[in-house]
mmCIF file of C-alpha atoms in Angstrom:
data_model
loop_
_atom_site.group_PDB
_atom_site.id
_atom_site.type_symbol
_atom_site.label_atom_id
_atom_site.label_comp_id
_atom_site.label_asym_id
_atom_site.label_seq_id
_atom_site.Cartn_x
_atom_site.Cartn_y
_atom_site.Cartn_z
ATOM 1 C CA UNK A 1087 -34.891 -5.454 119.844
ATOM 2 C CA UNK A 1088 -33.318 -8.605 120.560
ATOM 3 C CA UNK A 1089 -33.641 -11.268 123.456
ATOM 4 C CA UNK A 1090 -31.238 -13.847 124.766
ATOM 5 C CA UNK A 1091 -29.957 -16.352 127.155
ATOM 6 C CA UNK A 1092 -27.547 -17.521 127.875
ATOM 7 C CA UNK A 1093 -26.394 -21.394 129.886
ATOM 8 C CA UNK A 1094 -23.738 -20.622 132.674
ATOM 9 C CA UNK A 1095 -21.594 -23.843 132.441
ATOM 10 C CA UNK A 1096 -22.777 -27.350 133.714
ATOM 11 C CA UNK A 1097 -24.521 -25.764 136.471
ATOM 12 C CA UNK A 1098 -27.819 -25.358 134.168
ATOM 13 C CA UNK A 1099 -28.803 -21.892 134.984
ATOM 14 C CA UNK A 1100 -28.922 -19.395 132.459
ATOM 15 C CA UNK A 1101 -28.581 -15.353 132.499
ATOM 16 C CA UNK A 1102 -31.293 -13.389 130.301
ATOM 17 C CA UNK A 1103 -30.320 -10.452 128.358
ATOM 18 C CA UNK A 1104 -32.681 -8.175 126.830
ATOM 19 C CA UNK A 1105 -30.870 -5.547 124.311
ATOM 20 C CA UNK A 1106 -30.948 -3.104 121.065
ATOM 21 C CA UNK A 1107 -29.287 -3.077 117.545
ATOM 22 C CA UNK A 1108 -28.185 0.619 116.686
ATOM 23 C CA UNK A 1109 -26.820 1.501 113.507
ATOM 24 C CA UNK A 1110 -26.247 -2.528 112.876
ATOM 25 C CA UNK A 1111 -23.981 -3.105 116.143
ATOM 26 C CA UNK A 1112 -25.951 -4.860 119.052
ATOM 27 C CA UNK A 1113 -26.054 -4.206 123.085
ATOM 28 C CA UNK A 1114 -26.966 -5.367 125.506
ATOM 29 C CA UNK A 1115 -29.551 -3.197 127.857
ATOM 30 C CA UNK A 1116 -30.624 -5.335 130.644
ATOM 31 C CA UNK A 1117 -29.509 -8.443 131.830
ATOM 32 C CA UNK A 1118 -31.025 -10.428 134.603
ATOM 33 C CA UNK A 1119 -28.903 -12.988 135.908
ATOM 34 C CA UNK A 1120 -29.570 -16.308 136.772
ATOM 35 C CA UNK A 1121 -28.368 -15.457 140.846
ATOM 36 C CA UNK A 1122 -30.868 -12.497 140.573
ATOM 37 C CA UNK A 1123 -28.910 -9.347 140.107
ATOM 38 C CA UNK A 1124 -29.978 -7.372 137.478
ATOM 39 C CA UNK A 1125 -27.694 -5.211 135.471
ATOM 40 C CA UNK A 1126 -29.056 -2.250 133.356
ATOM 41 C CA UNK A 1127 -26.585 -1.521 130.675
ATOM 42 C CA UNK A 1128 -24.055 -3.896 132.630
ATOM 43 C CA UNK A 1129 -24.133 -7.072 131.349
ATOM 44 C CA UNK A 1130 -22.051 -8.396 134.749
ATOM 45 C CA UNK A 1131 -24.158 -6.763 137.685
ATOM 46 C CA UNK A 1132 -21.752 -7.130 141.282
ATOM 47 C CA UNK A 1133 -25.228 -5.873 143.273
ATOM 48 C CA UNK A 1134 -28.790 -6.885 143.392
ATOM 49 C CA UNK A 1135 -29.517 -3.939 141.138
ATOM 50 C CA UNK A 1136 -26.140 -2.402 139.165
ATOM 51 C CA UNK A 1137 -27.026 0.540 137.144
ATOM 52 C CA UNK A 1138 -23.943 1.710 134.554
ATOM 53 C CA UNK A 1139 -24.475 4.692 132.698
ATOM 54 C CA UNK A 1140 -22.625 7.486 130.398
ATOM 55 C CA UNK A 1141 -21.541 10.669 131.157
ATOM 56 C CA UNK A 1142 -23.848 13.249 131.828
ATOM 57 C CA UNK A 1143 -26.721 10.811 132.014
ATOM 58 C CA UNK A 1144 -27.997 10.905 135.513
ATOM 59 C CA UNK A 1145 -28.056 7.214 136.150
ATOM 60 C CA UNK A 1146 -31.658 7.474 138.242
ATOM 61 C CA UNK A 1147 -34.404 9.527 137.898
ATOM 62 C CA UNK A 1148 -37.853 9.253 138.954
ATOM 63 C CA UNK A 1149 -40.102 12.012 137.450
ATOM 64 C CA UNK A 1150 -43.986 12.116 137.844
ATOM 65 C CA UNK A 1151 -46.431 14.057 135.405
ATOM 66 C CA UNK A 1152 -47.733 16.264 137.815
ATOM 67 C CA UNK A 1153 -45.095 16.762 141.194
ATOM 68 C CA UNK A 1154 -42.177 17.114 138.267
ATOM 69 C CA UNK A 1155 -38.552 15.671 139.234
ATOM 70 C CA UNK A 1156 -39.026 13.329 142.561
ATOM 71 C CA UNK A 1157 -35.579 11.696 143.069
ATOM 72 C CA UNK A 1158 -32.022 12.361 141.281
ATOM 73 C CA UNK A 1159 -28.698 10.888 141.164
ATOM 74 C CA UNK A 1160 -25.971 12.446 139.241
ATOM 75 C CA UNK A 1161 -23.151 11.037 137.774
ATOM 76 C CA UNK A 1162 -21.272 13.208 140.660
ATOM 77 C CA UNK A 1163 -23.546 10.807 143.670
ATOM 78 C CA UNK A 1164 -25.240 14.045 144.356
ATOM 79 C CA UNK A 1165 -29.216 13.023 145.226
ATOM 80 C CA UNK A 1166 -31.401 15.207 144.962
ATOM 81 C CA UNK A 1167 -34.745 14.806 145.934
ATOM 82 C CA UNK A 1168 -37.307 17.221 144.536
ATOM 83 C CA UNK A 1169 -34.952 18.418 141.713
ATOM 84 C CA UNK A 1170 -33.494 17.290 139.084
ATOM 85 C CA UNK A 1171 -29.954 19.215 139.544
ATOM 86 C CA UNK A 1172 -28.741 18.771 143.217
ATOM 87 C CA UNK A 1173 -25.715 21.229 144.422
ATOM 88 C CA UNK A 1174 -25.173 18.698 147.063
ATOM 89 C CA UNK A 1175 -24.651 15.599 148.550
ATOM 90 C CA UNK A 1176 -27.606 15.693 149.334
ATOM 91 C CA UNK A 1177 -30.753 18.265 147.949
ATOM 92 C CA UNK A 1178 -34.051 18.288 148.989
ATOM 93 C CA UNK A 1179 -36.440 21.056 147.487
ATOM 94 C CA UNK A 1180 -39.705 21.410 148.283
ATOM 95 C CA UNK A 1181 -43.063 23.652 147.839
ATOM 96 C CA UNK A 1182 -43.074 24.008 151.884
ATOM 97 C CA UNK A 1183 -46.495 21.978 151.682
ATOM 98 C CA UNK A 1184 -45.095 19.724 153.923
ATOM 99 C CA UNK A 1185 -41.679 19.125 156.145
ATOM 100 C CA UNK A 1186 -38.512 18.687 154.802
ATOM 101 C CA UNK A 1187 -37.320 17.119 157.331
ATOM 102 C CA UNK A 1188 -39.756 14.910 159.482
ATOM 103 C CA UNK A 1189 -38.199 12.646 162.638
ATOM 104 C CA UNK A 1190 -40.752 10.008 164.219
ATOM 105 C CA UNK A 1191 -39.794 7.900 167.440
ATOM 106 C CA UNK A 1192 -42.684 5.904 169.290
ATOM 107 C CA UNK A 1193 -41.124 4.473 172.597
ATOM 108 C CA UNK A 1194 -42.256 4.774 176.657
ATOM 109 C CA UNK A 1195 -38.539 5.635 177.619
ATOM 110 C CA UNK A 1196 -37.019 9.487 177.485
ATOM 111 C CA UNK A 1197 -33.538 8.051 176.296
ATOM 112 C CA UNK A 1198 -35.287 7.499 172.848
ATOM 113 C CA UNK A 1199 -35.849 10.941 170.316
ATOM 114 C CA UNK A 1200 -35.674 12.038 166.897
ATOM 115 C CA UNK A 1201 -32.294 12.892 166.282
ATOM 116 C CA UNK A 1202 -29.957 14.456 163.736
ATOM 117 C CA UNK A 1203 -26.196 13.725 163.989
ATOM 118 C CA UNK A 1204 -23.409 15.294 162.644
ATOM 119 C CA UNK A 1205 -19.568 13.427 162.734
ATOM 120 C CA UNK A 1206 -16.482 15.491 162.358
ATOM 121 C CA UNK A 1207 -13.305 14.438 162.221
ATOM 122 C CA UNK A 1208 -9.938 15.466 161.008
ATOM 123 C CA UNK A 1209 -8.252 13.331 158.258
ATOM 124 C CA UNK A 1210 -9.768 11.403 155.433
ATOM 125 C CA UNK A 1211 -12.546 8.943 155.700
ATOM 126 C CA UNK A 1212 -9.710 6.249 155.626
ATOM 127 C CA UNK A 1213 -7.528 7.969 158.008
ATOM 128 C CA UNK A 1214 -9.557 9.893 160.748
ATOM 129 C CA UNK A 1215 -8.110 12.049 163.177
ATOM 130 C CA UNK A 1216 -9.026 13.799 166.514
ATOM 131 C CA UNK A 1217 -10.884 17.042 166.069
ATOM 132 C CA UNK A 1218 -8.733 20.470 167.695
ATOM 133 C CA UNK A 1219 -9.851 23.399 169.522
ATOM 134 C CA UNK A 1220 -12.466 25.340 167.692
ATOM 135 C CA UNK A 1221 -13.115 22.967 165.071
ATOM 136 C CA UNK A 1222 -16.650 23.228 163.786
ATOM 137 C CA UNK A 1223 -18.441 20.041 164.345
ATOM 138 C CA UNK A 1224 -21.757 21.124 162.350
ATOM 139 C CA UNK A 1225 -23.540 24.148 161.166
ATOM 140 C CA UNK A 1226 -27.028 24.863 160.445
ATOM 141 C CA UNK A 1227 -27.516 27.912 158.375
ATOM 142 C CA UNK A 1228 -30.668 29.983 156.389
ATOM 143 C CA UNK A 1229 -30.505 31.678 153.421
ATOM 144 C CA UNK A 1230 -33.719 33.958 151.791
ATOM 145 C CA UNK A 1231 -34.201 34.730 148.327
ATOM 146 C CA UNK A 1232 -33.464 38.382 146.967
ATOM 147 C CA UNK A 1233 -34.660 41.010 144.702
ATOM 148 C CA UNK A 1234 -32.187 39.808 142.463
ATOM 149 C CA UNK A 1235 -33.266 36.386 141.579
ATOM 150 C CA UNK A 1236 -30.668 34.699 144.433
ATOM 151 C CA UNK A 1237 -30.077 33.357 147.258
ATOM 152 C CA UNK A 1238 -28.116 34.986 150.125
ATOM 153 C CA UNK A 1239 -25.060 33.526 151.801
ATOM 154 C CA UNK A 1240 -26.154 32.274 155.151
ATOM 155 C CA UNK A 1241 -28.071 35.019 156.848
ATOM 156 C CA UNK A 1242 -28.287 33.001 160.268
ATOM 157 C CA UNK A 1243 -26.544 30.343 161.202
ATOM 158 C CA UNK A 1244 -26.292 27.979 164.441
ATOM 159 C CA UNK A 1245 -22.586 26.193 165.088
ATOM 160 C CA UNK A 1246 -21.792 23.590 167.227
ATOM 161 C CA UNK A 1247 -18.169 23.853 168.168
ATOM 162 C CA UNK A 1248 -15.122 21.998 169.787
ATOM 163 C CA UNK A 1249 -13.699 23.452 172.697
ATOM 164 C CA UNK A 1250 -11.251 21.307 173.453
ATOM 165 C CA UNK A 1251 -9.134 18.636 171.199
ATOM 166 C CA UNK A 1252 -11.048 15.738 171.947
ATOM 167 C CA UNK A 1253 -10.516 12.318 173.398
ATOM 168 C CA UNK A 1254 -12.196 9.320 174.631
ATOM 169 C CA UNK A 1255 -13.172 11.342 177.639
ATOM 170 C CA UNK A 1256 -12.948 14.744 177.083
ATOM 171 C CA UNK A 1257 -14.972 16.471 174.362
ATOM 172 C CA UNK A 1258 -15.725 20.058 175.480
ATOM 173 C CA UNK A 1259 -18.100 22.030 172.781
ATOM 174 C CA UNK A 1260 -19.768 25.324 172.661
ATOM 175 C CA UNK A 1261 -22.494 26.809 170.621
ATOM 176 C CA UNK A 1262 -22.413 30.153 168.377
ATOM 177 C CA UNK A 1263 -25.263 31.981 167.371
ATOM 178 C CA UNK A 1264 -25.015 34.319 163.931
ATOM 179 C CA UNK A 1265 -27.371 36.851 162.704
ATOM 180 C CA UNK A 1266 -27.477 39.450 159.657
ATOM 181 C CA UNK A 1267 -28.432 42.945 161.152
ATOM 182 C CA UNK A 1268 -31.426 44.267 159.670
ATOM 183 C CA UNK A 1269 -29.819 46.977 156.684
ATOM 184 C CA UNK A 1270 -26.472 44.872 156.193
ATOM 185 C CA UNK A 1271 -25.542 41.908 154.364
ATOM 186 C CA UNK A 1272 -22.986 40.764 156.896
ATOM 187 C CA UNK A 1273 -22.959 38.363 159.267
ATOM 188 C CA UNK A 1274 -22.225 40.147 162.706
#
């Protein structure tokens, strides 16, 4: 284990490195630098807090004796919350002890609620694009567990639809509703 500063020019502040020999070669593993970023594994942090890691390391995890795996990230920027191996953006797996998802708004006026938002757009996220006709603008869909240690495809699912290509003042949208009928495994 070593530990080291280092003076940043004429300015008189120095950077403070903390870091391991391994088989005789040195690294640094945490540097804290004199502006106040700290860099784990990055000697150079560009962020209050700049975490560099390896392949197949997740480069945050917070585990806890007793709940198990409490917050992920991948080396993919999956998060996963409640497991250690999220299959999405974003994964959030619970014991149903308490809500998943829990929206609070305190206000006197109507205008103000819990909300969840979904964006669509055509495009890329550096080139957008209207949405057409039909376009699904978000989905909420349920899945169940089987017999066969699995889940299903979406057994139900709610969609929120575009009606109409939209503009700034026109942005007709429908609703679908999709069920499973009891003895298939088909969405009707």
């Amino acid at each position: 284990v070593a530990i080291s500063s280092g003076r940043n020019g004429a300015d008189n502040t120095s950077d403070l490195f903390f870091g391991t020999y391994s088989s005789g070669s040195y690294s640094d593993n945490l540097a804290i630098k004199a502006d106040g970023k700290v860099g784990i594994a990055s000697t150079a942090p560009t962020s209050t807090l700049n975490v560099k890691f390896t392949s197949g390391t997740p480069p945050m995890q917070v585990t806890n004796t007793v709940a198990g795996d409490m917050f992920t990230i991948l080396s993919s920027g999956n998060v996963g919350i409640g497991t250690a191996g999220p299959r999405g953006l974003l994964n959030v797996s619970g014991d149903g002890t308490i809500s998943i998802f829990l929206g609070d708004v305190y206000s006197d006026t109507t205008a103000n609620t819990p909300e969840l938002s979904g964006r669509r757009a055509r495009g890329t996220p550096t080139s957008p694009s209207q949405v057409s006709a039909d376009d699904p603008l978000m989905l909420f869909g349920a899945r169940g567990y089987t017999n066969t240690n699995s889940f299903t495809s979406n057994a139900a699912v709610i969609r929120m639809m575009a009606a109409e290509a939209f503009t700034t003042s026109t942005f007709g949208s429908y609703i679908t509703f999709e069920t499973t009928p009891i003895g298939t495994g088909s969405r009707a």
